[in-house]
Coordinates of C-alpha atoms in Angstrom, one line a residue:
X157 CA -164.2 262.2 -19.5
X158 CA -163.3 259.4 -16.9
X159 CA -161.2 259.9 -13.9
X160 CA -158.3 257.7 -13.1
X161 CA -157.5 257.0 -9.3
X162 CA -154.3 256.7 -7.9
X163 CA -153.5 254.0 -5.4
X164 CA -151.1 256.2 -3.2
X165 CA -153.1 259.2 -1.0
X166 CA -149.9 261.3 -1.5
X167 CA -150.2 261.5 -5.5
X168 CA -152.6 264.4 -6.5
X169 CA -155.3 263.3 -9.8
X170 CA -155.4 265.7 -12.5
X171 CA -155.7 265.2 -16.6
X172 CA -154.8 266.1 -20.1
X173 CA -156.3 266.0 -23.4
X174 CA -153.4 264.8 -25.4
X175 CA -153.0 264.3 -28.6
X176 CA -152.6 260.4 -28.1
X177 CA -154.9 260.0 -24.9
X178 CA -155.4 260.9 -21.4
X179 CA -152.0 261.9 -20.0
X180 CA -152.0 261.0 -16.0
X181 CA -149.5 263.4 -14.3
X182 CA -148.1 261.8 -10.8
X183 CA -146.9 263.1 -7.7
X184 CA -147.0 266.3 -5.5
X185 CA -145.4 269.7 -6.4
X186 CA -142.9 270.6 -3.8
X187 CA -143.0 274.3 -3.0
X188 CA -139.3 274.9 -4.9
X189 CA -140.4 273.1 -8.3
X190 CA -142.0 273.9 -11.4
X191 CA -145.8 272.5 -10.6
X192 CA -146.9 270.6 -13.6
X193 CA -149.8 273.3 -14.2
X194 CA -146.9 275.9 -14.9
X195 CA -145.2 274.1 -17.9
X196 CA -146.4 275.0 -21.4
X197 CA -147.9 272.3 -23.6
X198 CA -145.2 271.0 -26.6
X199 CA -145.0 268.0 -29.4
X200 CA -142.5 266.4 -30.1
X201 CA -141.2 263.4 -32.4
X202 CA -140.3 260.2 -31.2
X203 CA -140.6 256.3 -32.2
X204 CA -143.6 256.1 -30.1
X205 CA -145.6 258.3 -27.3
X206 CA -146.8 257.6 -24.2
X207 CA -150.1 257.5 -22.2
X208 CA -148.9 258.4 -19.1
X209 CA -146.5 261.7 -17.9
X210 CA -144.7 263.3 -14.8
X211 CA -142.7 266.3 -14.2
X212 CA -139.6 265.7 -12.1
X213 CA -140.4 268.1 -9.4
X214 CA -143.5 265.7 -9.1
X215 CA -141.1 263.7 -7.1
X216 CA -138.9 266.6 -4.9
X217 CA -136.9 267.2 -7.5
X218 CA -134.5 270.2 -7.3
X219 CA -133.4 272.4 -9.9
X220 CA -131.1 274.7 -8.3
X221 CA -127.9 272.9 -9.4
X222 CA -126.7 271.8 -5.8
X223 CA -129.4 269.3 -4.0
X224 CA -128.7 265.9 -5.5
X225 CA -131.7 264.6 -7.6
X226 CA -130.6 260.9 -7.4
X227 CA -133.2 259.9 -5.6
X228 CA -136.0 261.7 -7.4
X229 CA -135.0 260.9 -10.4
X230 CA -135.0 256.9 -8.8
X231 CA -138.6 257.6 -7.7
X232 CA -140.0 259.2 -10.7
X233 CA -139.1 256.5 -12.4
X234 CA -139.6 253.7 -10.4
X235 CA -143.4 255.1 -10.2
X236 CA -143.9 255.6 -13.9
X237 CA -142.4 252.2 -14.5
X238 CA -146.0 250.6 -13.2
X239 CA -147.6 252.0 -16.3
X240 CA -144.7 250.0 -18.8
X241 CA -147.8 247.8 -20.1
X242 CA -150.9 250.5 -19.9
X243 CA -149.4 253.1 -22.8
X244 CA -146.1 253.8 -21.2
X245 CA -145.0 257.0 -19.8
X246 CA -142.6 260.5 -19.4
X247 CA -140.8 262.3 -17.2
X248 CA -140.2 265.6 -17.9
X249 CA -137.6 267.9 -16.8
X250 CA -138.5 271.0 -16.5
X251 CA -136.0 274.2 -16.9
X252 CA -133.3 274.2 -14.0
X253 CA -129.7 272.8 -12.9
X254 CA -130.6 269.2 -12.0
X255 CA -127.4 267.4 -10.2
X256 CA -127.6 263.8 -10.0
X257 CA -125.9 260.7 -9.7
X258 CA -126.6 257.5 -11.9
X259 CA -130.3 256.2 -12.5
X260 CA -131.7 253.6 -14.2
X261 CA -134.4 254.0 -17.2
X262 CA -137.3 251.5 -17.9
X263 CA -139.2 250.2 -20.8
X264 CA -141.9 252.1 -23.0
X265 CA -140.7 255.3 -21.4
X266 CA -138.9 259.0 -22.7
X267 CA -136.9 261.0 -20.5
X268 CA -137.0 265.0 -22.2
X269 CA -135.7 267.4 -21.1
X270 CA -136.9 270.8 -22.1
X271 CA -135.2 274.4 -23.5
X272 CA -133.0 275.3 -20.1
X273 CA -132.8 272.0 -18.6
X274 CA -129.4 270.8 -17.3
X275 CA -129.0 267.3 -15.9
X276 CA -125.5 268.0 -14.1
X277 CA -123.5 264.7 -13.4
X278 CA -122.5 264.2 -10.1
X279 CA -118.7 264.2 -9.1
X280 CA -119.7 262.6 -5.9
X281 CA -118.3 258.5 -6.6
X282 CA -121.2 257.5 -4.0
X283 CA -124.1 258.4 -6.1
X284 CA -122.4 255.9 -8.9
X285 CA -123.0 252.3 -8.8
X286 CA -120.9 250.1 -9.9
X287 CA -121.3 247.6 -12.5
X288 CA -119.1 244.0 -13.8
X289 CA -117.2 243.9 -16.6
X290 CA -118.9 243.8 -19.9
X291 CA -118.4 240.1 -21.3
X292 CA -116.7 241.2 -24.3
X293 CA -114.3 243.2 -23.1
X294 CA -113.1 241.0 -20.0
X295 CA -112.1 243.8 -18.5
X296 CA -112.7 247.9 -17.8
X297 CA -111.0 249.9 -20.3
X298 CA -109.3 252.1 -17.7
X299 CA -108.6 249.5 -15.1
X300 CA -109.3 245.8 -15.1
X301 CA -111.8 245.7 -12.3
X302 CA -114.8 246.8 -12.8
X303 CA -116.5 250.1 -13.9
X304 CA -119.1 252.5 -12.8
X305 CA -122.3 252.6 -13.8
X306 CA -123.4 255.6 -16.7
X307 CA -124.9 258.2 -15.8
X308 CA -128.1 257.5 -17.8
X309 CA -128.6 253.7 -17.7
X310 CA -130.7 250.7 -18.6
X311 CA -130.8 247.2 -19.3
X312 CA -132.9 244.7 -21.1
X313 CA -135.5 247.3 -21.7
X314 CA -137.7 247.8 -24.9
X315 CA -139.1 251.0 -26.4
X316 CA -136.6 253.8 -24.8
X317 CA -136.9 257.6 -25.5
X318 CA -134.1 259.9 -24.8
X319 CA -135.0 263.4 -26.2
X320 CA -136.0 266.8 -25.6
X321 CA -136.0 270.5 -26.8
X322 CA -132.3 270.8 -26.6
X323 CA -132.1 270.4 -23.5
X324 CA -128.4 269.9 -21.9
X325 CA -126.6 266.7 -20.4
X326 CA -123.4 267.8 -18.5
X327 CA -121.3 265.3 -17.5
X328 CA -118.7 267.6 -15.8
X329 CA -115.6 265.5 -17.0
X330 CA -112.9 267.4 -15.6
X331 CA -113.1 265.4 -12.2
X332 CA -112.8 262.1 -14.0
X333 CA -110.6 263.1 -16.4
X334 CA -107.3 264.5 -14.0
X335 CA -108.2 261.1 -11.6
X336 CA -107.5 259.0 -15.0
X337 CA -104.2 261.5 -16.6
X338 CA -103.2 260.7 -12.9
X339 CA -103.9 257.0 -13.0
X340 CA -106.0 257.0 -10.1
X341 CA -108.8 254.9 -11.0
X342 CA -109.6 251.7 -9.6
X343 CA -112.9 251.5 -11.6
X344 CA -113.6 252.4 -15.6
X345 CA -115.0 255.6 -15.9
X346 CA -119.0 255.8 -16.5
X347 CA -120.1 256.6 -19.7
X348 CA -122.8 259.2 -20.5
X349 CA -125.5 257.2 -21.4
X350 CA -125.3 253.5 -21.6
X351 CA -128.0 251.3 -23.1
X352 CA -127.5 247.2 -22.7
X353 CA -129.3 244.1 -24.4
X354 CA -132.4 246.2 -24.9
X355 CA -134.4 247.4 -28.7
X356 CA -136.2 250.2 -29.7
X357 CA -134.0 253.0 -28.6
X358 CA -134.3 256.6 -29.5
X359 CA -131.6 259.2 -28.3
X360 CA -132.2 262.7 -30.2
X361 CA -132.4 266.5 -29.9
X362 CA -130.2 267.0 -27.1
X363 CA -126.7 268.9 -26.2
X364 CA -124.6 266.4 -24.5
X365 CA -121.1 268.2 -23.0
X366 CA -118.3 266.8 -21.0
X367 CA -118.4 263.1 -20.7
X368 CA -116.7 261.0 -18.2
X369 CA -115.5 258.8 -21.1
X370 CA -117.9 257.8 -23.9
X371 CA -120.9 259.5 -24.3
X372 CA -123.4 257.3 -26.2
X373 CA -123.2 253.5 -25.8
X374 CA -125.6 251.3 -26.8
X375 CA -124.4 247.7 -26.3
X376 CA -126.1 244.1 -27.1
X377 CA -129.0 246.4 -28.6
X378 CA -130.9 246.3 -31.8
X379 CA -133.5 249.2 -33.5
X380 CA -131.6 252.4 -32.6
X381 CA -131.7 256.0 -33.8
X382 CA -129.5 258.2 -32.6
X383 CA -130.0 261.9 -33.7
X384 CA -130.2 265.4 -33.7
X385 CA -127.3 265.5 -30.8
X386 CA -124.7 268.0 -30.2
X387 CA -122.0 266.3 -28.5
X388 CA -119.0 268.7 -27.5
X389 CA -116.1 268.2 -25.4
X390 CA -112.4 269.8 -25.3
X391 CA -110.4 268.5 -28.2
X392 CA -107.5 266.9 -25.3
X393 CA -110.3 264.9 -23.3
X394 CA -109.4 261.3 -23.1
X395 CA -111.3 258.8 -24.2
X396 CA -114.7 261.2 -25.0
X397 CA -116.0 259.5 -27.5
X398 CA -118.9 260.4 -28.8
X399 CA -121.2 257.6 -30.6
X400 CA -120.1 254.4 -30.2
X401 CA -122.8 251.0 -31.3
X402 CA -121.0 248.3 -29.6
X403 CA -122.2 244.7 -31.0
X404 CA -125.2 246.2 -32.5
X405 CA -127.9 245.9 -35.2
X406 CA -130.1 248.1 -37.1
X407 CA -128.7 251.5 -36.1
X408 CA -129.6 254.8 -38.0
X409 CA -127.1 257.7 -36.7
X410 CA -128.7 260.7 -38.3
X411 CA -128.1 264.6 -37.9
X412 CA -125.5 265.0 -35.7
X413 CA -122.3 267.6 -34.7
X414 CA -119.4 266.4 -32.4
X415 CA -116.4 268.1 -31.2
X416 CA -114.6 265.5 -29.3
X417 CA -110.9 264.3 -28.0
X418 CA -111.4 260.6 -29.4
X419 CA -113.3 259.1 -32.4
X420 CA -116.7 261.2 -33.4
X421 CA -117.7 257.6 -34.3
X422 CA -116.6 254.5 -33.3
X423 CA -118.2 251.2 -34.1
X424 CA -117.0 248.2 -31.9
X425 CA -118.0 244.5 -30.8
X426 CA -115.5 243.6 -28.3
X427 CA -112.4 242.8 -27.5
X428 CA -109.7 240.3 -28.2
X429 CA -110.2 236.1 -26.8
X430 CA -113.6 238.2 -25.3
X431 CA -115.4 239.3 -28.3
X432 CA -114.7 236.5 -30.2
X433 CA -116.3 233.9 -27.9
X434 CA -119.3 236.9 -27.4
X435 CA -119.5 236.6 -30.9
X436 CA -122.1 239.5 -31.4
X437 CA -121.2 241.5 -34.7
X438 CA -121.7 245.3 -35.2
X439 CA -124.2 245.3 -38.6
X440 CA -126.6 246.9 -40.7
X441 CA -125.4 250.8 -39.5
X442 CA -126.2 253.8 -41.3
X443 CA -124.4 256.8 -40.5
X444 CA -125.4 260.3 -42.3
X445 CA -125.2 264.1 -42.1
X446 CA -122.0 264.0 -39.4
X447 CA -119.9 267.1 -38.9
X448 CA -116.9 266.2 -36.5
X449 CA -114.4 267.7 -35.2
X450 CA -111.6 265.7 -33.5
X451 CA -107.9 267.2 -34.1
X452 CA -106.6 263.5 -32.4
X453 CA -109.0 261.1 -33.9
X454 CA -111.3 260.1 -36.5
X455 CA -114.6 260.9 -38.0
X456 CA -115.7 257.4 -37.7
X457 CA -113.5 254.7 -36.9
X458 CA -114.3 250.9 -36.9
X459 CA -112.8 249.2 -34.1
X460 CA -110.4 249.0 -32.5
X461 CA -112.1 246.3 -30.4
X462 CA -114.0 244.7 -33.4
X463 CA -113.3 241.1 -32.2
X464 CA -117.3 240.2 -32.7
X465 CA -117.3 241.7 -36.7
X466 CA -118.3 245.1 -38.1
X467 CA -120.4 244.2 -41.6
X468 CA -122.9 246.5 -43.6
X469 CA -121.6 250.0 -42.2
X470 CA -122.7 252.6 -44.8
X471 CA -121.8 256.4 -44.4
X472 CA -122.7 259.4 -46.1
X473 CA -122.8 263.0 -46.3
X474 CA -120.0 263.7 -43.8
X475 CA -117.8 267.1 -42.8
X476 CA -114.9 266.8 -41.2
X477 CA -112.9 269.7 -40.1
X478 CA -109.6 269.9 -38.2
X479 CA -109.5 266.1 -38.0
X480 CA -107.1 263.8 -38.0
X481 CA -108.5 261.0 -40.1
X482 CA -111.6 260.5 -41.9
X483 CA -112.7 256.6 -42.2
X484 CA -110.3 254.8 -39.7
X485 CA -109.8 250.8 -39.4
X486 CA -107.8 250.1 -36.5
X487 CA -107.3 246.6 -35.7
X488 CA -104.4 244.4 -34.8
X489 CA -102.9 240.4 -34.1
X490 CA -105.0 239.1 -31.9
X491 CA -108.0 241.1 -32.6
X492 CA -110.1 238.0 -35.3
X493 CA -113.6 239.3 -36.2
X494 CA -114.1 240.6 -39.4
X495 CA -114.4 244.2 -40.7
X496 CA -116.0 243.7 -44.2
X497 CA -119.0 245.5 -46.7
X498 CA -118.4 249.4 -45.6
X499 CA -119.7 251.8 -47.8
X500 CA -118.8 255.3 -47.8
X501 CA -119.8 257.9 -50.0
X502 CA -120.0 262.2 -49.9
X503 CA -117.0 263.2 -47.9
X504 CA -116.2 267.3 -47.6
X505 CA -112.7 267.0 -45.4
X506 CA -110.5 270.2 -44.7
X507 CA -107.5 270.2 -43.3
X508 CA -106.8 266.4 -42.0
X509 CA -103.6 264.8 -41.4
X510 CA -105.3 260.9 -43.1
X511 CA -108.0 260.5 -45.4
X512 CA -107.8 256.8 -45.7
X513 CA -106.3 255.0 -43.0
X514 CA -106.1 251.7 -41.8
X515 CA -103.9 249.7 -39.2
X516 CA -103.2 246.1 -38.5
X517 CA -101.0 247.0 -36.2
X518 CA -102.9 249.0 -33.3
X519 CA -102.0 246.6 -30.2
X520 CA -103.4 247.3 -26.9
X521 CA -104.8 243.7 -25.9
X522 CA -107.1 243.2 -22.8
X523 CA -104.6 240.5 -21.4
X524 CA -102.2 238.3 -22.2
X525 CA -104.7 235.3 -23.1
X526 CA -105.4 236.5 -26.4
X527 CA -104.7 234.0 -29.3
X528 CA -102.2 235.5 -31.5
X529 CA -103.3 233.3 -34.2
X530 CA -106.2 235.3 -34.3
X531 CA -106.1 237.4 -37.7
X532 CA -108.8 240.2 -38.8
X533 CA -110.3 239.7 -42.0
X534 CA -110.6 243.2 -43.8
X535 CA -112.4 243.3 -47.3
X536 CA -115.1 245.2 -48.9
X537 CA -114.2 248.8 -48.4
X538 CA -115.8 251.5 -50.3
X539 CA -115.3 254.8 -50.7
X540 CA -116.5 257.8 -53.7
X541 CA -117.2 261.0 -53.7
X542 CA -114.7 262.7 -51.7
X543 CA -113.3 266.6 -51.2
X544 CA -110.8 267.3 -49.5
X545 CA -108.2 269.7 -48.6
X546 CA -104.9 271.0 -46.7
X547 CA -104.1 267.3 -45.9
X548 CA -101.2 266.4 -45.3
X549 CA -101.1 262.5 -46.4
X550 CA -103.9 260.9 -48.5
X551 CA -103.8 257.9 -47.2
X552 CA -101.8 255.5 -44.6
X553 CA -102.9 251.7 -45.8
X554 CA -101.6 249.2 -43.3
X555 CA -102.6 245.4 -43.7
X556 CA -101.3 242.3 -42.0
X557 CA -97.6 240.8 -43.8
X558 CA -99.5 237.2 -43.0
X559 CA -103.3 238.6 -43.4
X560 CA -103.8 241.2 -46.4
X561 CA -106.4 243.7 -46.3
X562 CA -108.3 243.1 -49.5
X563 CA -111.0 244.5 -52.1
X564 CA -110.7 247.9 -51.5
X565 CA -112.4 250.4 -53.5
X566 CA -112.1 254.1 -54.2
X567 CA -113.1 256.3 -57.0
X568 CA -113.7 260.2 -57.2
X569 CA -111.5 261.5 -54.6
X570 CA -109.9 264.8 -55.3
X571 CA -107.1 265.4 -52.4
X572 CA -105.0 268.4 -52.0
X573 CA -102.5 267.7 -50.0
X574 CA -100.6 270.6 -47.9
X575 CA -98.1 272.7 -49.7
X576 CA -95.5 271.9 -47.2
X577 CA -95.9 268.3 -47.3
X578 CA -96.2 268.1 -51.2
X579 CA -92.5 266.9 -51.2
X580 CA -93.5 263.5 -49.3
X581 CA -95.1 260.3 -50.6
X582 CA -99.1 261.0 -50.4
X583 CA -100.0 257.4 -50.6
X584 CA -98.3 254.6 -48.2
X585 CA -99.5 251.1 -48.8
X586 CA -98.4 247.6 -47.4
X587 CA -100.5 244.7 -47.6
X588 CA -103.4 245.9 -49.2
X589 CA -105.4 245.0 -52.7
X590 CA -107.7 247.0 -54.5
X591 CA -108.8 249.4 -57.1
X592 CA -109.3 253.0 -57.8
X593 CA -110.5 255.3 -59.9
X594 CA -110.4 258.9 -60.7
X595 CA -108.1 259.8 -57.9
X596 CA -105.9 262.5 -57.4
X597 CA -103.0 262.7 -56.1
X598 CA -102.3 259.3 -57.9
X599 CA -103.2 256.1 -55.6
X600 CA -100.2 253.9 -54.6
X601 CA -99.1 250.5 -57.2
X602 CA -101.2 248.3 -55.1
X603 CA -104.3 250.1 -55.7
X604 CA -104.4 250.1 -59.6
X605 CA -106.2 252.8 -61.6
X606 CA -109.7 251.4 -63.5
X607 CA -110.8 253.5 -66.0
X608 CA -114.8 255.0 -65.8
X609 CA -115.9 252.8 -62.2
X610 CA -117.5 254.1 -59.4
X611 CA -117.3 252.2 -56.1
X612 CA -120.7 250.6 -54.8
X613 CA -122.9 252.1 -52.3
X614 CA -126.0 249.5 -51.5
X615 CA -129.4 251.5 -53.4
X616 CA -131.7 249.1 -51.1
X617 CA -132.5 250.5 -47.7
X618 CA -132.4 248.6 -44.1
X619 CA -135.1 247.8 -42.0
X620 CA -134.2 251.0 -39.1
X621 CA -134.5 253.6 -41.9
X622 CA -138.4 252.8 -42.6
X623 CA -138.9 253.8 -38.8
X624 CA -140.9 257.0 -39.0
X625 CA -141.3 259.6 -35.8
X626 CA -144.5 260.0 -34.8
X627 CA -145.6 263.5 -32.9
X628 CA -146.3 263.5 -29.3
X629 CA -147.5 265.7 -26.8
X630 CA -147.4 267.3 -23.7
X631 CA -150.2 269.5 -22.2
X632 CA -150.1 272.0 -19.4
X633 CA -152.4 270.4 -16.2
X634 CA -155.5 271.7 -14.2
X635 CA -154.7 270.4 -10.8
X636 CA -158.6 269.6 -9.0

């Protein structure tokens, strides 16, 4: 076996068999971290592995929940970026409390994070960077400057691995949350993790608790797989969504259980006069296996901001408990874009306030530039094969007077609605068109029963769900 030198004197040579090749670990073990030699060897699945690997303490990183780990977290990275183009490489974060402030990721890389890692957020505003305006939203969503930077970031990279051994992302909220009840921010809070124009994205196997704001944000992005996450937050946190694919393509949301104080899902592509001259649609989005829990919010809701176009969402296999809606549309004057081809199918729902909602009426507009002229185009919605109970209405259909929300489809939906409410209309529909069938409590006039139908749900498969994991490795290290 060949050696590999290192160009800096203060990096130690040692190697691994792996599975895939010889796996270089970087950097010195500082007397307080786990050395390298001390981890035990794992696999793991991900999109692709790398030839290359480091162990944050490598790099004078700190796992006792109180030294700031911004900086090693910069360097570890920074040095395993050199290897992008020679098999890629991982940092691994050992058991521990790791406190940190924002860092940047790079391409052909994976960040894990073993059983009994923490990375703890930093509530010092210092160690977060601050960031424009995303162009199209025009402004921050909590003030109209700009925002901070998330606390796991990267842009314009290729070939991204987020995973781990359920390992633990804290983004101790609280601090951000009482500044925003109090309307103290200047800045938009960060997000959890936050991934822009890049492709080939893997975020999985991981407990994420207590955003800022959103947790998961890919933006600009194509190629994603998002899954195997437990994202929890208290039910009255504002604004903690959990995943939300903003303006992007090929995205396979798999395996995943949310408790959150917004939408467990929300699919977006800007906002207002912005997203419409961005023009870059949310498509081609598979979403399967969610259980979400959001007394507030939605299981999955498309838009608000949906200005560049949602197309081609298809959902399946979803629980929602102690939610307030199950598919939302939320959209509004102003908004244009498109919302149009979403199938649903295999919906278990108990005790919900909506099962089928939609708004044209949902306001909140960046500025005052937005063309009011603008209408959403809402057609193609599909749902079948839905259980539900203790709800109080079935559905709360809301088009445009001037801009009807059309070809809407549902069939095989058994909904008991609350014994108290029984006495109230289950169905309220304006400005809508469709059909049903099989439906219980009886759909409203505008949705006309059609004997023997069920709704369509696409049988051909899109390009993201072909990806396949592969298994990767980690070895334990004889330093020499």
């Amino acid at each position: 076996m060949s050696h590999q030198n290192m160009k800096s004197s203060s990096f130690q040579n040692s190697y691994v068999i792996g599975v895939i090749s010889i796996v270089l670990i970087l950097g010195s073990v500082v007397e307080c971290g786990t050395p390298s030699s001390e981890l035990n060897a794992f696999d793991y699945p991900a999109i692709n592995c790398r030839k290359h690997s480091a162990v944050l303490t490598d790099f004078g990183g700190v796992g006792d929940g109180k030294t700031s780990n911004t900086k090693a977290f910069n360097s570890a990275i920074t040095n395993l970026s050199q290897y992008a183009n020679d098999g890629g490489a991982q940092l691994i974060v050992p058991p521990g409390k790791w406190l940190t402030g924002s860092f940047n990721l790079t391409s052909h890389f994976t960040l894990f994070l073993q059983k009994d890692a923490v990375i703890l957020a930093s509530q010092d505003e210092s160690e977060w960077p601050q960031l424009p305006v995303l162009p199209s939203y025009g402004r921050g969503r909590d003030a109209p400057d700009g925002r901070f930077s998330s606390l796991i970031f990267g842009n314009n990279l290729t070939d991204v691995v987020i995973t781990g051994n359920n390992g633990t992302i804290d983004g101790q909220g609280s601090y951000w949350w009482g500044k925003f009840k109090k309307d103290q921010l200047k800045l938009t809070r960060p997000y959890m993790i936050e991934l822009m124009y890049s492709n080939q994205i893997q975020i999985s196997n991981l407990t994420l608790v207590n955003s800022p704001s959103w947790f998961v944000h890919p933006i600009y992005s194509s190629d994603i797989i998002i899954n195997g996450l437990t994202i929890l937050a208290p039910v009255d946190s504002p604004n903690t969504d959990g995943i939300d694919p903003d303006s992007c393509t090929n995205v396979r949301i798999e395996d995943n259980y949310i408790v959150s104080g917004d939408d467990c899902i929300a699919i977006k592509s800007g906002w207002d006069q912005y997203g419409i001259k961005f023009g870059k649609p949310s498509q081609q989005i598979v979403i399967r296996r969610l259980t979400c829990i959001s007394p507030d919010s939605a299981t999955v809701a498309l838009g608000s901001e949906m200005s560049g176009g949602i197309q081609d969402v298809r959902i399946e296999d979803i629980t929602a408990i102690t939610t307030e809606s199950a598919i939302r549309i939320k959209t509004a004057v102003g908004r244009g874009g498109f919302v149009k081809d979403i199938f649903v199918k295999g919906m278990n729902l108990d005790t919900m306030k909506y099962v089928f909602w939609m708004i044209g009426s949902y306001g909140s507009h960046p500025d005052e530039g937005y063309d009011p002229k603008a209408l959403p185009e809402i057609k193609g919605i599909n749902y079948r094969d839905v259980t539900a109970k203790n709800v109080t209405f079935a559905a709360k259909l809301e088009g445009i007077s001037n801009d009807p929300f059309t070809e809407i489809c549902i069939s095989n939906a058994k909904i008991e609605v609350n014994e108290v409410k029984k006495k109230k209309l289950p169905w309220n529909c304006t400005d809508v068109s469709g059909v049903t069938s099989n439906v219980s409590p009886k759909p409203c006039e505008l949705l006309p029963e059609k004997e023997k139908m069920d709704c369509p749900f696409p049988s051909d498969k899109l390009p993201i769900e072909s990806v396949q994991f592969k298994t990767c490795s980690f070895k334990s290290s004889s330093f020499y």
